[in-house]
Structures are given as structure tokens and as C-alpha cells.
Amino acid sequence: MAQLWGGRFTKETDQLVYNFNASIGFDQRFYKQDIEGSIAHVTMLGRQGIITEDESAQIVACLKEIRSEVEAGTLTISSEYEDIHSFVEATLIDRLGDVGKKLHTGRSRNDQVALDMRLYTRSEVLETSQLLKELLETIVKIMEEHTNTIMPGFTHLQKAQPITLAHHMGAYFEMFKRDRLRLHDIYERMNYCPLGSGALAGTTYPLDRELTAELLGFYGPTLNSMDGVSDRDYLIEFLSACATIMMHLSRFSEEVIIWNSNEYRFVEIDDAYSTGSSIMPQKKNPDIAELVRGKTGRVYGALTSLLTTMKGIPLAYNKDMQEDKELSFDAMDTVKGCIALFNGMLATMKFNKEQMYASANGGFTNATDAADYLVGHGVPFRDAHSIIGRLVLYCIEQDKAIDELTLDELRAISPVFEDDIYDAISMETCVNKRLTIGAPGPAAMEQVIAAAKAYLNEN
Ligand code: ARG
């Protein structure tokens, strides 16, 4: 296959070299962005009189034709070409002859690929943000339904204090909301157009970079042509945001797996989101959650890989940068798939309220509140802590919860206890008294839920 750049060469490229160098196998995924960029470029060339308006119109029409044929499957992107840019240009020349040869005037594949990758990433940022929004909507719905669903809150995976399911879900709402805000920031920073940077030093043609930027929906052109062709910061930022999303999804998955275990039984994953075992008929496995947790590693891998690729590259474009694509594409697909599947699993999951309540009730999660009760009756906190410690020990020996002890048993440990202790340490009181904003008390949660819904309405 003759290369676009073959003029200076006297020998054919060795086949293995050709294969090693080619990127068509993976960059064909942004054929749309490549054509969109070329349409903007050639429209601008026509308006500036760099080519005639008629030539520009012919090229635009032919590019659109190529795009619809690829979309319809009547034109196959052939791996005979080195990359998607060569494929589109060669097809154009094939159809338009000499006019087609004018497309690449005032442009290099370096600014072309920088543009394509940016356009592709920009739409991934938006799609990922939309998927996160859908996940946040599911979470908020669960929060609204479960402001009074009591469950144990954990530290060190040991039962700590009673909380509500709404409160637990609310923690994930905050995480995924921050993830969305990060995507928004990335969009704002990345939305500048590198087209017109040329190979590295701009061009001698009177390009209108403002116009191409505007045609492609950018805020404006990038301001240094060397940076324009060699900047992949936006991609690193996006992969970093993706890695954080996966970290959040993975933590959530880990909890779902624990909650779904035979020992906990806090939730039941819907049949549609579980799988069975080939040998053990009783099994219903949380594979989706496990796969989401498992796929986190490859997204981290993409981030580490790109950071490593970029760290030794002198300005401006170097072929190393072709390595920005495969792992990034894999990470982008992975993150979108994981958010969507996790959302489906969460939306169909059943919460076993009774089991959650019993677990909170049986685990001394009201011990702090029992100590606070003594403090309320004049006992210094450090002494109260130690009294309740002895009380818990006694309960463990008797195999009873604190509120299952008789008043006599309680008084034997501290005479300060009165009849009202039972009410003071009920699960409901423990939760309802946590009133400050951010705490699990239903009154505080209602305010947080209202804020969450307002955020989703406005963003
Ligand atoms: N396939 C290349 C890439 O992904 C396109 C740019 C080629 N530029 C060049 N000077 N060889 O980076």
C-alpha cells in the first residue's frame, strides 16, 4: 500500500514494521470525529480563500457521503491503510481526484489526531456524566424510601453505631456527585481546539482557528501549537476521574457482596443480576459486583500506562503518543459498562429491612448512646465509657443485648440507670437524635435528600 508520505522513500515498508506502526485497528473507532474535524477544516479553508468555495463544498459533500456509507456498513474501513486519517483522505482522493488532494492543506496528522482524540474524549466525558446522573437518581430514590430503615454502621467492619440505609446510600451519593463535578471541571479545561497547530509550529496559511474551534463546539483555539499537538493532559485527567469512579464503584461492590452473603443477608440481588454455579445448585453469586470490583484494576492500569508513556516525551509530537488510545478506549468502555450495570443491579436489589434492624439491634451499636445517657445524668464521659464497657462484657457473658437486661441487672453495674434507659437506647432514639446536618437522623436526611434532588434537577 502506498503511503501518504511515500514521496521521500525508495523502499516499501517491511510488513512487520508496517503492522507495528499501524493504528487503523483501533483508531477507526473515531472515524466520525475525524470526518467532523475535516469538514470544519475544509469549510474554513474555503471561507479563507485558501481553496475555492466550490472545492470546499465538494470535499464536504464527499466527506459526508463517506461518513454515511461507513455508518450504513456499505463502506468498510480497510486495514490496508495505516490509520483512520489515511483511510478517509485516500477514499476522498479516490472519489474526487485532485480536489480531494487539497483536504490536508495547512494541516498535519499531528494536529488532526490531537483533535480527534479530544473530540472523542469530550463526548465520553459527557456520556459518562450522564450515566453517573442515572446512578445518582437510583441512589436518591433508595434514600427517599429508607430514611427510617435502620442498619448497623461499621468501622473496621465491626458494628459501630446505628445508621439508616438512606444515610449509607447518601455517602455514595456524595462520592458519585464529586465524580460528576470532576468531569464537569475536565470538560471546562479541555474544551479548546488544537486544530491549526500544524505539525508543531502552526502553518503559513491564513487559517481562521477561531472559526474551526467554533464549528466544532470548542470555547476557542489552544494558544500554543507545540502544546496543542502534544498535550494529553485532558486524557490523563479523564482517566484519573475514571479511576476514582471505579474506586467508588469497587467499594460499593465490596459492600454489596458482603451484604448479599449468607451471613449478612442485608440484600438480595435480583436473579437477573446474579449467576449460578455449575456444580453447587444452591448458589446465587454476586458476579456483577465482583466483576466491577475486578475491572477496577484495568482502569487504574490505563491511567498508569498513559502517565508513563507521556513522562519521557520531548516536545512536540512523538509516535509514543499513539499509545494513548487502546488502553484509554478500553478504560472508557469499561467505566461506562460498569456504571450502567451497577446501576441496574442496584435499582433491582431488595433490601431486607428486618435483617438490617436485627443486626443493628444485636450488635451493641447503642453502647455509645448508653454512655451518653450516663453523661446526661452527671457521670463524667470517661467513667461512663468504662461502666458501659463492663456492661457490654456482662451482656456477652449472658448472651443478651443491653436493652434485654432488667433494670436490676443494669443498676447492679451503675445505680444511675432509671426506667427511661430503655427508650434512650432504642435503635430509633439512637438514630433520631443524630440531628446535625450530615448525620443519619431522618430530619437531617430529609434536608440532604432535598439538596440532592435539587442538584439533579439543575445539573
Ligand atoms: N496514528 C497516529 C497517532 O495516533 C497519528 C499521528 C501520526 N503522526 C505522525 N507524525 N506520524 O498518534
Tab-separated table of C-alpha atoms and ligand atoms in Angstrom:
chain	number	residue	atom	x	y	z
A	1	MET	CA	0.000	0.000	0.000
A	2	ALA	CA	1.366	3.385	-0.994
A	3	GLN	CA	1.687	5.684	1.976
A	4	LEU	CA	0.516	9.294	2.171
A	5	TRP	CA	4.104	10.154	2.955
A	6	GLY	CA	5.752	7.809	0.430
A	7	GLY	CA	7.426	10.522	-1.725
A	8	ARG	CA	10.710	10.578	0.116
A	9	PHE	CA	11.042	6.807	0.386
A	10	THR	CA	12.656	4.418	-2.096
A	11	LYS	CA	11.766	1.128	-0.434
A	12	GLU	CA	8.461	-0.390	0.681
A	13	THR	CA	7.976	-0.601	4.445
A	14	ASP	CA	8.759	-4.011	5.869
A	15	GLN	CA	5.459	-5.782	6.633
A	16	LEU	CA	6.248	-6.276	10.317
A	17	VAL	CA	7.238	-2.628	10.611
A	18	TYR	CA	4.027	-1.647	8.893
A	19	ASN	CA	1.947	-3.738	11.275
A	20	PHE	CA	3.817	-2.438	14.305
A	21	ASN	CA	3.315	1.161	13.209
A	22	ALA	CA	-0.296	0.999	12.059
A	23	SER	CA	-3.115	2.251	14.253
A	24	ILE	CA	-6.101	1.643	11.975
A	25	GLY	CA	-7.094	-1.394	14.069
A	26	PHE	CA	-8.062	0.892	16.921
A	27	ASP	CA	-8.275	4.484	15.692
A	28	GLN	CA	-11.087	3.616	13.267
A	29	ARG	CA	-13.340	3.998	16.258
A	30	PHE	CA	-13.119	7.780	15.849
A	31	TYR	CA	-13.862	7.937	12.124
A	32	LYS	CA	-16.796	10.232	12.941
A	33	GLN	CA	-14.647	12.706	14.820
A	34	ASP	CA	-12.005	12.553	12.080
A	35	ILE	CA	-14.568	13.408	9.409
A	36	GLU	CA	-16.188	16.081	11.560
A	37	GLY	CA	-12.774	17.709	12.066
A	38	SER	CA	-12.021	17.545	8.341
A	39	ILE	CA	-15.370	19.142	7.495
A	40	ALA	CA	-14.637	22.045	9.823
A	41	HIS	CA	-11.107	22.402	8.478
A	42	VAL	CA	-12.132	22.396	4.841
A	43	THR	CA	-15.078	24.738	5.467
A	44	MET	CA	-12.619	27.176	6.964
A	45	LEU	CA	-10.152	26.719	4.050
A	46	GLY	CA	-12.976	27.681	1.662
A	47	ARG	CA	-14.056	30.726	3.659
A	48	GLN	CA	-10.484	31.958	3.882
A	49	GLY	CA	-9.948	31.555	0.122
A	50	ILE	CA	-7.146	29.036	0.714
A	51	ILE	CA	-9.089	26.706	-1.554
A	52	THR	CA	-12.139	27.773	-3.565
A	53	GLU	CA	-15.627	27.681	-2.029
A	54	ASP	CA	-16.569	25.188	-4.720
A	55	GLU	CA	-13.684	22.847	-3.870
A	56	SER	CA	-14.559	23.158	-0.211
A	57	ALA	CA	-18.200	22.269	-0.899
A	58	GLN	CA	-17.224	19.240	-2.991
A	59	ILE	CA	-14.922	17.941	-0.268
A	60	VAL	CA	-17.521	18.498	2.466
A	61	ALA	CA	-20.185	16.662	0.447
A	62	CYS	CA	-17.853	13.747	-0.225
A	63	LEU	CA	-16.781	13.540	3.438
A	64	LYS	CA	-20.436	13.365	4.463
A	65	GLU	CA	-21.006	10.637	1.901
A	66	ILE	CA	-18.071	8.641	3.263
A	67	ARG	CA	-19.444	9.056	6.776
A	68	SER	CA	-22.916	7.798	5.899
A	69	GLU	CA	-21.512	4.868	3.939
A	70	VAL	CA	-19.320	3.826	6.866
A	71	GLU	CA	-22.317	4.189	9.172
A	72	ALA	CA	-24.532	2.138	6.839
A	73	GLY	CA	-21.845	-0.528	6.548
A	74	THR	CA	-21.547	-0.144	2.771
A	75	LEU	CA	-18.000	1.204	3.050
A	76	THR	CA	-15.632	-0.890	5.116
A	77	ILE	CA	-12.691	0.721	6.846
A	78	SER	CA	-9.853	-1.264	5.381
A	79	SER	CA	-6.797	-2.249	7.376
A	80	GLU	CA	-4.698	-1.645	4.263
A	81	TYR	CA	-4.422	1.918	5.467
A	82	GLU	CA	-2.050	2.955	8.205
A	83	ASP	CA	-4.591	4.906	10.208
A	84	ILE	CA	-8.088	6.355	10.029
A	85	HIS	CA	-6.760	9.677	8.733
A	86	SER	CA	-5.109	7.980	5.754
A	87	PHE	CA	-8.205	5.911	5.063
A	88	VAL	CA	-10.522	8.931	4.916
A	89	GLU	CA	-8.132	11.009	2.843
A	90	ALA	CA	-7.352	8.189	0.401
A	91	THR	CA	-11.062	7.436	-0.063
A	92	LEU	CA	-11.707	11.117	-0.699
A	93	ILE	CA	-8.920	11.339	-3.295
A	94	ASP	CA	-10.175	8.175	-4.895
A	95	ARG	CA	-13.572	9.808	-5.378
A	96	LEU	CA	-12.650	13.436	-6.059
A	97	GLY	CA	-9.241	13.197	-7.685
A	98	ASP	CA	-7.149	16.380	-7.475
A	99	VAL	CA	-9.725	18.307	-5.449
A	100	GLY	CA	-9.538	15.628	-2.721
A	101	LYS	CA	-5.795	16.172	-2.543
A	102	LYS	CA	-6.442	19.664	-1.147
A	103	LEU	CA	-8.044	18.468	2.099
A	104	HIS	CA	-4.806	18.285	4.023
A	105	THR	CA	-3.708	21.847	3.123
A	106	GLY	CA	-2.486	23.638	6.249
A	107	ARG	CA	-2.897	20.593	8.472
A	108	SER	CA	-0.765	17.777	9.857
A	109	ARG	CA	-1.789	14.399	11.166
A	110	ASN	CA	-0.365	15.632	14.444
A	111	ASP	CA	-2.985	18.321	14.983
A	112	GLN	CA	-5.548	16.078	13.299
A	113	VAL	CA	-5.088	13.217	15.751
A	114	ALA	CA	-4.857	15.649	18.665
A	115	LEU	CA	-8.252	16.982	17.599
A	116	ASP	CA	-9.841	13.571	17.013
A	117	MET	CA	-8.771	12.270	20.398
A	118	ARG	CA	-10.014	15.403	22.105
A	119	LEU	CA	-13.374	15.278	20.352
A	120	TYR	CA	-13.755	11.600	21.189
A	121	THR	CA	-12.802	12.108	24.834
A	122	ARG	CA	-15.092	15.111	25.144
A	123	SER	CA	-18.117	13.042	24.152
A	124	GLU	CA	-17.016	10.255	26.518
A	125	VAL	CA	-16.870	12.798	29.349
A	126	LEU	CA	-20.479	13.767	28.620
A	127	GLU	CA	-21.716	10.182	28.281
A	128	THR	CA	-20.019	9.126	31.496
A	129	SER	CA	-21.522	12.103	33.286
A	130	GLN	CA	-24.986	11.151	32.048
A	131	LEU	CA	-24.557	7.567	33.278
A	132	LEU	CA	-23.447	8.873	36.655
A	133	LYS	CA	-26.532	11.028	36.768
A	134	GLU	CA	-28.725	7.955	36.244
A	135	LEU	CA	-26.875	6.158	39.031
A	136	LEU	CA	-27.360	9.165	41.338
A	137	GLU	CA	-31.081	9.111	40.559
A	138	THR	CA	-31.300	5.462	41.613
A	139	ILE	CA	-29.404	6.223	44.817
A	140	VAL	CA	-31.637	9.159	45.706
A	141	LYS	CA	-34.719	7.009	45.165
A	142	ILE	CA	-33.410	4.425	47.635
A	143	MET	CA	-32.567	7.218	50.074
A	144	GLU	CA	-36.105	8.575	49.934
A	145	GLU	CA	-37.582	5.144	50.632
A	146	HIS	CA	-35.282	4.300	53.508
A	147	THR	CA	-34.900	7.254	55.852
A	148	ASN	CA	-36.263	5.025	58.626
A	149	THR	CA	-34.599	1.762	57.647
A	150	ILE	CA	-32.199	1.133	60.497
A	151	MET	CA	-28.985	-0.770	59.922
A	152	PRO	CA	-25.638	-1.012	61.649
A	153	GLY	CA	-22.924	1.401	60.600
A	154	PHE	CA	-19.454	-0.133	60.666
A	155	THR	CA	-15.903	0.838	61.413
A	156	HIS	CA	-13.182	-1.816	60.952
A	157	LEU	CA	-16.072	-3.929	59.637
A	158	GLN	CA	-17.224	-4.136	63.274
A	159	LYS	CA	-20.698	-2.937	64.156
A	160	ALA	CA	-20.299	0.614	65.438
A	161	GLN	CA	-23.455	2.761	65.686
A	162	PRO	CA	-26.906	2.521	64.171
A	163	ILE	CA	-27.470	4.460	60.965
A	164	THR	CA	-30.117	4.266	58.251
A	165	LEU	CA	-29.932	2.838	54.772
A	166	ALA	CA	-30.660	6.340	53.455
A	167	HIS	CA	-27.589	7.597	55.267
A	168	HIS	CA	-25.378	4.804	53.954
A	169	MET	CA	-26.599	5.396	50.393
A	170	GLY	CA	-26.101	9.120	50.913
A	171	ALA	CA	-22.369	8.540	51.328
A	172	TYR	CA	-22.243	7.087	47.812
A	173	PHE	CA	-24.367	9.933	46.505
A	174	GLU	CA	-21.688	12.359	47.660
A	175	MET	CA	-18.916	10.301	46.033
A	176	PHE	CA	-20.574	9.987	42.643
A	177	LYS	CA	-21.638	13.614	42.733
A	178	ARG	CA	-17.999	14.631	43.222
A	179	ASP	CA	-17.113	12.354	40.309
A	180	ARG	CA	-19.573	14.235	38.126
A	181	LEU	CA	-18.235	17.585	39.257
A	182	ARG	CA	-14.756	16.399	38.345
A	183	LEU	CA	-15.985	15.519	34.835
A	184	HIS	CA	-17.523	18.955	34.552
A	185	ASP	CA	-14.205	20.610	35.502
A	186	ILE	CA	-12.337	18.463	32.987
A	187	TYR	CA	-14.765	19.463	30.248
A	188	GLU	CA	-14.271	23.142	31.019
A	189	ARG	CA	-10.494	22.830	30.896
A	190	MET	CA	-10.240	20.592	27.841
A	191	ASN	CA	-12.694	22.315	25.549
A	192	TYR	CA	-10.134	24.148	23.384
A	193	CYS	CA	-9.306	23.243	19.813
A	194	PRO	CA	-5.801	22.098	18.787
A	195	LEU	CA	-6.632	22.134	15.046
A	196	GLY	CA	-4.380	24.609	13.242
A	197	SER	CA	-1.358	23.724	15.367
A	198	GLY	CA	0.024	22.004	12.264
A	199	ALA	CA	2.890	19.570	12.758
A	200	LEU	CA	4.163	21.672	15.693
A	201	ALA	CA	4.699	25.246	14.538
A	202	GLY	CA	1.354	26.338	13.127
A	203	THR	CA	1.227	26.949	9.368
A	204	THR	CA	1.948	29.732	6.902
A	205	TYR	CA	-1.650	29.679	5.615
A	206	PRO	CA	-4.052	32.315	6.935
A	207	LEU	CA	-6.108	29.776	8.917
A	208	ASP	CA	-9.055	31.038	10.937
A	209	ARG	CA	-8.611	28.993	14.084
A	210	GLU	CA	-11.427	30.801	15.864
A	211	LEU	CA	-13.803	29.605	13.180
A	212	THR	CA	-12.792	25.921	13.264
A	213	ALA	CA	-12.934	25.993	17.073
A	214	GLU	CA	-16.438	27.431	16.920
A	215	LEU	CA	-17.637	24.994	14.241
A	216	LEU	CA	-16.524	22.105	16.446
A	217	GLY	CA	-18.147	23.450	19.618
A	218	PHE	CA	-14.945	24.488	21.385
A	219	TYR	CA	-14.610	27.611	23.504
A	220	GLY	CA	-11.679	28.719	21.345
A	221	PRO	CA	-8.322	27.594	19.901
A	222	THR	CA	-5.416	26.327	22.036
A	223	LEU	CA	-2.765	29.013	22.412
A	224	ASN	CA	0.498	27.203	21.769
A	225	SER	CA	0.915	24.981	18.740
A	226	MET	CA	3.605	22.764	20.303
A	227	ASP	CA	1.399	22.178	23.319
A	228	GLY	CA	-1.598	21.806	21.006
A	229	VAL	CA	-0.163	18.719	19.299
A	230	SER	CA	1.465	17.140	22.324
A	231	ASP	CA	-0.951	17.791	25.171
A	232	ARG	CA	-2.741	14.733	26.527
A	233	ASP	CA	-3.378	16.189	29.995
A	234	TYR	CA	-7.126	16.168	29.452
A	235	LEU	CA	-6.976	12.438	28.786
A	236	ILE	CA	-4.882	11.835	31.887
A	237	GLU	CA	-7.364	13.883	33.895
A	238	PHE	CA	-10.256	11.918	32.466
A	239	LEU	CA	-8.583	8.564	33.156
A	240	SER	CA	-7.854	9.759	36.662
A	241	ALA	CA	-11.522	10.673	37.136
A	242	CYS	CA	-12.437	7.247	35.699
A	243	ALA	CA	-10.058	5.539	38.127
A	244	THR	CA	-11.754	7.362	41.001
A	245	ILE	CA	-15.219	6.392	39.741
A	246	MET	CA	-14.062	2.763	39.614
A	247	MET	CA	-12.605	3.020	43.121
A	248	HIS	CA	-16.017	4.210	44.351
A	249	LEU	CA	-17.878	1.521	42.408
A	250	SER	CA	-15.469	-1.088	43.718
A	251	ARG	CA	-16.025	-0.099	47.352
A	252	PHE	CA	-19.759	-0.153	46.792
A	253	SER	CA	-19.470	-3.551	45.094
A	254	GLU	CA	-17.497	-4.899	48.023
A	255	GLU	CA	-20.311	-3.837	50.349
A	256	VAL	CA	-22.975	-5.360	48.131
A	257	ILE	CA	-21.014	-8.620	48.121
A	258	ILE	CA	-20.779	-8.601	51.919
A	259	TRP	CA	-24.430	-7.600	52.351
A	260	ASN	CA	-25.510	-10.311	49.942
A	261	SER	CA	-23.517	-13.018	51.754
A	262	ASN	CA	-25.308	-15.801	53.648
A	263	GLU	CA	-24.027	-14.376	56.925
A	264	TYR	CA	-25.374	-10.855	56.394
A	265	ARG	CA	-28.438	-11.248	54.175
A	266	PHE	CA	-29.000	-7.455	54.186
A	267	VAL	CA	-29.809	-7.510	50.477
A	268	GLU	CA	-30.904	-9.856	47.794
A	269	ILE	CA	-29.546	-9.279	44.323
A	270	ASP	CA	-32.144	-9.787	41.632
A	271	ASP	CA	-31.944	-13.048	39.683
A	272	ALA	CA	-31.333	-11.060	36.508
A	273	TYR	CA	-28.118	-9.697	38.031
A	274	SER	CA	-26.792	-12.910	39.584
A	275	THR	CA	-25.370	-16.140	38.274
A	276	GLY	CA	-25.361	-19.718	39.480
A	277	SER	CA	-22.692	-22.333	39.999
A	278	SER	CA	-22.067	-25.190	37.585
A	279	ILE	CA	-21.717	-27.641	40.472
A	280	MET	CA	-23.409	-26.203	43.584
A	281	PRO	CA	-27.145	-25.908	42.902
A	282	GLN	CA	-27.843	-23.657	45.910
A	283	LYS	CA	-25.544	-20.851	44.716
A	284	LYS	CA	-26.565	-17.402	43.597
A	285	ASN	CA	-23.437	-15.388	43.096
A	286	PRO	CA	-22.938	-11.592	43.009
A	287	ASP	CA	-20.883	-11.756	39.809
A	288	ILE	CA	-21.709	-8.252	38.579
A	289	ALA	CA	-20.417	-6.666	41.766
A	290	GLU	CA	-17.353	-8.904	41.673
A	291	LEU	CA	-16.628	-8.044	38.050
A	292	VAL	CA	-16.983	-4.321	38.701
A	293	ARG	CA	-14.550	-4.688	41.600
A	294	GLY	CA	-12.276	-6.761	39.389
A	295	LYS	CA	-12.308	-4.393	36.420
A	296	THR	CA	-11.112	-1.505	38.558
A	297	GLY	CA	-7.541	-2.691	38.064
A	298	ARG	CA	-7.544	-2.308	34.305
A	299	VAL	CA	-8.790	1.275	34.543
A	300	TYR	CA	-6.021	2.107	37.029
A	301	GLY	CA	-3.700	0.380	34.550
A	302	ALA	CA	-4.731	2.703	31.714
A	303	LEU	CA	-4.003	5.769	33.843
A	304	THR	CA	-0.600	4.480	34.954
A	305	SER	CA	0.231	3.452	31.408
A	306	LEU	CA	-0.527	6.852	29.892
A	307	LEU	CA	1.290	8.755	32.623
A	308	THR	CA	4.301	6.544	31.969
A	309	THR	CA	4.066	6.950	28.198
A	310	MET	CA	3.977	10.726	28.475
A	311	LYS	CA	6.694	11.211	31.048
A	312	GLY	CA	9.721	10.923	28.785
A	313	ILE	CA	8.475	12.533	25.593
A	314	PRO	CA	10.287	15.663	24.402
A	315	LEU	CA	8.190	18.317	22.671
A	316	ALA	CA	6.344	18.102	20.377
A	317	TYR	CA	4.641	15.057	18.747
A	318	ASN	CA	6.329	11.663	19.051
A	319	LYS	CA	4.939	8.343	17.931
A	320	ASP	CA	4.833	7.135	21.542
A	321	MET	CA	1.645	9.149	21.763
A	322	GLN	CA	-0.175	6.676	19.546
A	323	GLU	CA	-0.139	4.508	22.679
A	324	ASP	CA	-2.664	6.895	24.260
A	325	LYS	CA	-5.516	5.103	22.508
A	326	GLU	CA	-6.022	1.394	23.093
A	327	LEU	CA	-5.917	1.386	26.887
A	328	SER	CA	-7.885	4.635	27.103
A	329	PHE	CA	-10.621	3.232	24.883
A	330	ASP	CA	-10.700	0.097	26.988
A	331	ALA	CA	-10.934	2.170	30.176
A	332	MET	CA	-13.702	4.359	28.748
A	333	ASP	CA	-15.772	1.337	27.682
A	334	THR	CA	-15.144	-0.370	30.998
A	335	VAL	CA	-16.239	2.579	33.120
A	336	LYS	CA	-19.431	3.174	31.154
A	337	GLY	CA	-20.314	-0.520	31.227
A	338	CYS	CA	-19.636	-0.778	34.945
A	339	ILE	CA	-21.732	2.276	35.876
A	340	ALA	CA	-24.666	1.069	33.778
A	341	LEU	CA	-24.582	-2.492	35.103
A	342	PHE	CA	-24.053	-1.446	38.687
A	343	ASN	CA	-26.992	0.914	38.361
A	344	GLY	CA	-29.193	-1.891	37.039
A	345	MET	CA	-28.140	-4.175	39.866
A	346	LEU	CA	-28.763	-1.503	42.497
A	347	ALA	CA	-32.149	-0.488	41.119
A	348	THR	CA	-33.436	-4.077	41.287
A	349	MET	CA	-31.819	-5.061	44.592
A	350	LYS	CA	-34.096	-5.909	47.533
A	351	PHE	CA	-33.241	-4.621	50.985
A	352	ASN	CA	-34.003	-6.911	53.887
A	353	LYS	CA	-35.084	-4.333	56.465
A	354	GLU	CA	-35.792	-6.831	59.261
A	355	GLN	CA	-32.381	-8.389	58.939
A	356	MET	CA	-30.671	-4.996	58.933
A	357	TYR	CA	-32.607	-3.928	62.015
A	358	ALA	CA	-31.868	-7.158	63.883
A	359	SER	CA	-28.196	-6.817	63.052
A	360	ALA	CA	-28.066	-3.241	64.344
A	361	ASN	CA	-30.009	-4.171	67.455
A	362	GLY	CA	-27.905	-7.186	68.341
A	363	GLY	CA	-24.502	-5.631	67.974
A	364	PHE	CA	-24.190	-3.184	70.902
A	365	THR	CA	-24.459	-0.354	68.391
A	366	ASN	CA	-26.242	1.609	71.143
A	367	ALA	CA	-23.313	1.380	73.569
A	368	THR	CA	-22.211	4.958	72.795
A	369	ASP	CA	-25.748	6.172	73.459
A	370	ALA	CA	-25.856	4.239	76.740
A	371	ALA	CA	-22.657	6.035	77.777
A	372	ASP	CA	-24.196	9.356	76.686
A	373	TYR	CA	-27.207	8.525	78.888
A	374	LEU	CA	-24.943	8.267	81.931
A	375	VAL	CA	-23.212	11.537	80.933
A	376	GLY	CA	-26.667	13.129	80.804
A	377	HIS	CA	-27.108	12.014	84.413
A	378	GLY	CA	-23.890	13.638	85.594
A	379	VAL	CA	-21.332	10.833	85.100
A	380	PRO	CA	-18.057	12.087	83.508
A	381	PHE	CA	-17.678	10.618	79.990
A	382	ARG	CA	-14.508	8.629	80.713
A	383	ASP	CA	-16.219	6.909	83.697
A	384	ALA	CA	-19.375	6.328	81.633
A	385	HIS	CA	-17.268	4.695	78.887
A	386	SER	CA	-15.745	2.307	81.383
A	387	ILE	CA	-19.096	1.467	83.052
A	388	ILE	CA	-20.647	0.628	79.661
A	389	GLY	CA	-17.560	-1.417	78.791
A	390	ARG	CA	-18.234	-3.583	81.856
A	391	LEU	CA	-21.908	-3.705	80.940
A	392	VAL	CA	-21.115	-4.988	77.441
A	393	LEU	CA	-18.834	-7.644	78.908
A	394	TYR	CA	-21.662	-8.759	81.187
A	395	CYS	CA	-24.058	-8.857	78.206
A	396	ILE	CA	-21.646	-11.004	76.208
A	397	GLU	CA	-21.385	-13.447	79.116
A	398	GLN	CA	-25.190	-13.544	79.412
A	399	ASP	CA	-25.659	-13.592	75.613
A	400	LYS	CA	-28.039	-10.617	75.791
A	401	ALA	CA	-28.384	-7.156	74.229
A	402	ILE	CA	-28.112	-4.127	76.553
A	403	ASP	CA	-31.844	-3.447	76.403
A	404	GLU	CA	-32.608	-7.065	77.260
A	405	LEU	CA	-31.141	-6.636	80.746
A	406	THR	CA	-33.515	-5.976	83.634
A	407	LEU	CA	-33.308	-2.667	85.479
A	408	ASP	CA	-31.847	-4.574	88.454
A	409	GLU	CA	-29.087	-6.007	86.322
A	410	LEU	CA	-28.371	-2.538	84.940
A	411	ARG	CA	-28.368	-0.968	88.373
A	412	ALA	CA	-26.009	-3.589	89.702
A	413	ILE	CA	-23.491	-2.109	87.304
A	414	SER	CA	-24.455	1.550	87.822
A	415	PRO	CA	-27.148	2.896	90.183
A	416	VAL	CA	-27.612	5.874	87.841
A	417	PHE	CA	-29.800	3.863	85.442
A	418	GLU	CA	-33.529	4.639	85.548
A	419	ASP	CA	-36.567	3.289	83.737
A	420	ASP	CA	-36.082	5.691	80.828
A	421	ILE	CA	-32.841	3.974	79.806
A	422	TYR	CA	-34.726	1.569	77.524
A	423	ASP	CA	-36.188	4.354	75.475
A	424	ALA	CA	-32.912	6.276	75.460
A	425	ILE	CA	-31.016	3.411	73.833
A	426	SER	CA	-33.641	2.107	71.426
A	427	MET	CA	-32.386	1.951	67.841
A	428	GLU	CA	-34.949	4.561	66.850
A	429	THR	CA	-33.789	7.029	69.511
A	430	CYS	CA	-30.143	6.447	68.622
A	431	VAL	CA	-30.812	7.359	65.006
A	432	ASN	CA	-33.425	10.073	65.521
A	433	LYS	CA	-31.257	12.013	67.948
A	434	ARG	CA	-28.470	12.384	65.401
A	435	LEU	CA	-29.821	15.638	64.105
A	436	THR	CA	-26.929	17.667	62.827
A	437	ILE	CA	-26.653	18.084	59.101
A	438	GLY	CA	-24.780	15.136	57.584
A	439	ALA	CA	-25.902	12.767	60.371
A	440	PRO	CA	-28.374	9.878	59.895
A	441	GLY	CA	-31.332	11.375	61.795
A	442	PRO	CA	-34.345	11.354	59.423
A	443	ALA	CA	-34.911	15.099	59.894
A	444	ALA	CA	-31.349	15.855	58.780
A	445	MET	CA	-31.587	13.313	55.976
A	446	GLU	CA	-34.735	14.954	54.592
A	447	GLN	CA	-32.777	18.180	54.113
A	448	VAL	CA	-29.897	16.355	52.442
A	449	ILE	CA	-32.260	14.483	50.130
A	450	ALA	CA	-33.922	17.763	49.126
A	451	ALA	CA	-30.497	19.207	48.294
A	452	ALA	CA	-29.577	16.084	46.319
A	453	LYS	CA	-32.770	16.292	44.274
A	454	ALA	CA	-32.235	19.980	43.616
A	455	TYR	CA	-28.726	19.218	42.370
A	456	LEU	CA	-30.053	16.553	39.983
A	457	ASN	CA	-32.768	18.890	38.705
A	458	GLU	CA	-30.322	21.673	37.983
A	459	ASN	CA	-27.438	19.637	36.577
B	1	ARG	N1	-1.685	7.252	14.431
B	1	ARG	C1	-1.002	8.400	14.886
B	1	ARG	C2	-1.276	8.616	16.361
B	1	ARG	O1	-2.149	8.016	16.846
B	1	ARG	C3	-1.452	9.593	14.106
B	1	ARG	C4	-0.466	10.722	14.039
B	1	ARG	C5	0.653	10.372	13.132
B	1	ARG	N2	1.586	11.423	13.038
B	1	ARG	C6	2.850	11.200	12.626
B	1	ARG	N3	3.624	12.204	12.583
B	1	ARG	N4	3.256	10.003	12.330
B	1	ARG	O2	-0.623	9.345	17.043
